[in-house]
XYZ file of C-alpha atoms in Angstrom:
123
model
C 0.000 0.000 0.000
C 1.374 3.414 -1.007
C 1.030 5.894 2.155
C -0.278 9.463 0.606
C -0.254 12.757 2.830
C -2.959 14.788 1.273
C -3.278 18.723 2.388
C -6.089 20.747 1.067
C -7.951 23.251 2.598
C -11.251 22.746 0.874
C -13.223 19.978 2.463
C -15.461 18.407 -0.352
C -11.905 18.391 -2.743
C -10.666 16.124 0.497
C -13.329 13.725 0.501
C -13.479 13.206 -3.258
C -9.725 12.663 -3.191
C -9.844 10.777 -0.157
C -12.771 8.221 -1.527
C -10.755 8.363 -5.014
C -7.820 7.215 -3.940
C -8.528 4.526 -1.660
C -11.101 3.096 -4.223
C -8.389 2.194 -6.158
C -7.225 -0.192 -3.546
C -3.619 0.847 -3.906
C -3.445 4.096 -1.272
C -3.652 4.662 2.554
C -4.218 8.348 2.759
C -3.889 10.531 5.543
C -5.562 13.991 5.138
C -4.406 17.730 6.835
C -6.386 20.803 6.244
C -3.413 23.003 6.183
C 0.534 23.304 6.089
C 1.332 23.903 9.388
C -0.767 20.310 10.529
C 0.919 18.415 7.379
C 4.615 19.754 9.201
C 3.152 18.616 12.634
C 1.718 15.228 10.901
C 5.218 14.494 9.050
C 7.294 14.591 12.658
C 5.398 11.216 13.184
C 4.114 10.180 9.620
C 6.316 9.489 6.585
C 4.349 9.523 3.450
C 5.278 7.661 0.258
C 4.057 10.491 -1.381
C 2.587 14.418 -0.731
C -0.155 15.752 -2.618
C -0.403 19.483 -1.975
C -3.210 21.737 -2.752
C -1.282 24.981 -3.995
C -3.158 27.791 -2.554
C -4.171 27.613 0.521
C -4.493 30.185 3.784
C -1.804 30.393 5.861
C 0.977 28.622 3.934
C 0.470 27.481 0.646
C 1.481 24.291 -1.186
C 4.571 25.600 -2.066
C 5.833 26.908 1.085
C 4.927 23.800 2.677
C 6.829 21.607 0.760
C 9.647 24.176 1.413
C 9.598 23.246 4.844
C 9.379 19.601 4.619
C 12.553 19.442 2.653
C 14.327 20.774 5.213
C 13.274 17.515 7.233
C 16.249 15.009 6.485
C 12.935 12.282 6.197
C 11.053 14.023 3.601
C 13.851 15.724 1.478
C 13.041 12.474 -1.412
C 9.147 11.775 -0.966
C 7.805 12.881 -4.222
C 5.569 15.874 -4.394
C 1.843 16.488 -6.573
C 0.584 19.749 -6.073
C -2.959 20.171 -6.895
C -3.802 23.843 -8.657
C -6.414 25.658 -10.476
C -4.362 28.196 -11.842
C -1.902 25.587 -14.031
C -0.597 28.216 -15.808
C 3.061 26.883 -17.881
C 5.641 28.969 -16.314
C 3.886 27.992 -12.510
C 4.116 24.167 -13.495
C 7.794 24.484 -14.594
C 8.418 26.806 -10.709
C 6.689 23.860 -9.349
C 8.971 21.249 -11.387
C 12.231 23.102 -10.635
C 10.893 22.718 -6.971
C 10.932 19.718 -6.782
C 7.541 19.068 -8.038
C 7.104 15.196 -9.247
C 3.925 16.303 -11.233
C 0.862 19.245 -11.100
C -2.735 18.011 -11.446
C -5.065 20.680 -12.558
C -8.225 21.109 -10.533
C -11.232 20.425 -11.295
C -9.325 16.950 -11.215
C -10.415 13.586 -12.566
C -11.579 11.437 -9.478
C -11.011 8.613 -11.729
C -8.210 9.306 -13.183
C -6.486 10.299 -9.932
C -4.759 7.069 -8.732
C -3.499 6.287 -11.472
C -2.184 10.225 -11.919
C -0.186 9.945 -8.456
C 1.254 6.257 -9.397
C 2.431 7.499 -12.931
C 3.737 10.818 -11.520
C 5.479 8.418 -8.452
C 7.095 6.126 -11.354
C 8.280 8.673 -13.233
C 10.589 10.232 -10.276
């Protein structure tokens, strides 16, 4: 089973993703509302993989993942962020970050699984 740290702010995007991805059969998923409780979640929880919602309150996707890298235990978990505004030169920021992949939102529920395995693979 692949262990997935999901942050998102917006509630209903967490259950869809949630249900999504552990429908598949392949993903245990852990779910934080916000940055700063995905940094206190990591200091006992070590994903396989993050997906980060990009804009958030408070700290957004980007700073987040900025902070976990500093942790010596999270510097190589591969990183989705999840975005409305996929504009090209933001994906490529997001890629030079570190960035394993960037799903555009509204997002595929179906298609999601398999989007996180691909984008796991191909890191």
């Amino acid at each position: 089973m692949i262990k997935l740290l999901h942050v998102e702010d917006d509630a209903d995007i967490r259950e869809i993703a949630k249900m999504s991805l552990e429908l598949s059969g392949d993903f245990v998923v852990e779910q934080c509302d916000c940055g700063e409780q995905a940094l206190e979640k990591t200091l006992d929880y070590i994903p396989d993989v993050f997906l980060l919602d990009m804009m958030m309150p408070g700290m957004t996707g980007r700073q987040t993942l900025e902070k976990m890298r500093e942790m010596d235990s999270l510097r190589d978990v591969p990183a989705i962020f999840m975005t409305a505004r996929a504009q090209h030169n933001e994906i490529e920021e997001l890629r030079d970050l570190g960035a394993a992949d960037v799903i555009s939102k509204p997002f595929d529920p179906i298609a999601l699984a398999d989007q996180v395995k691909a984008a796991m693979q191909a890191n």
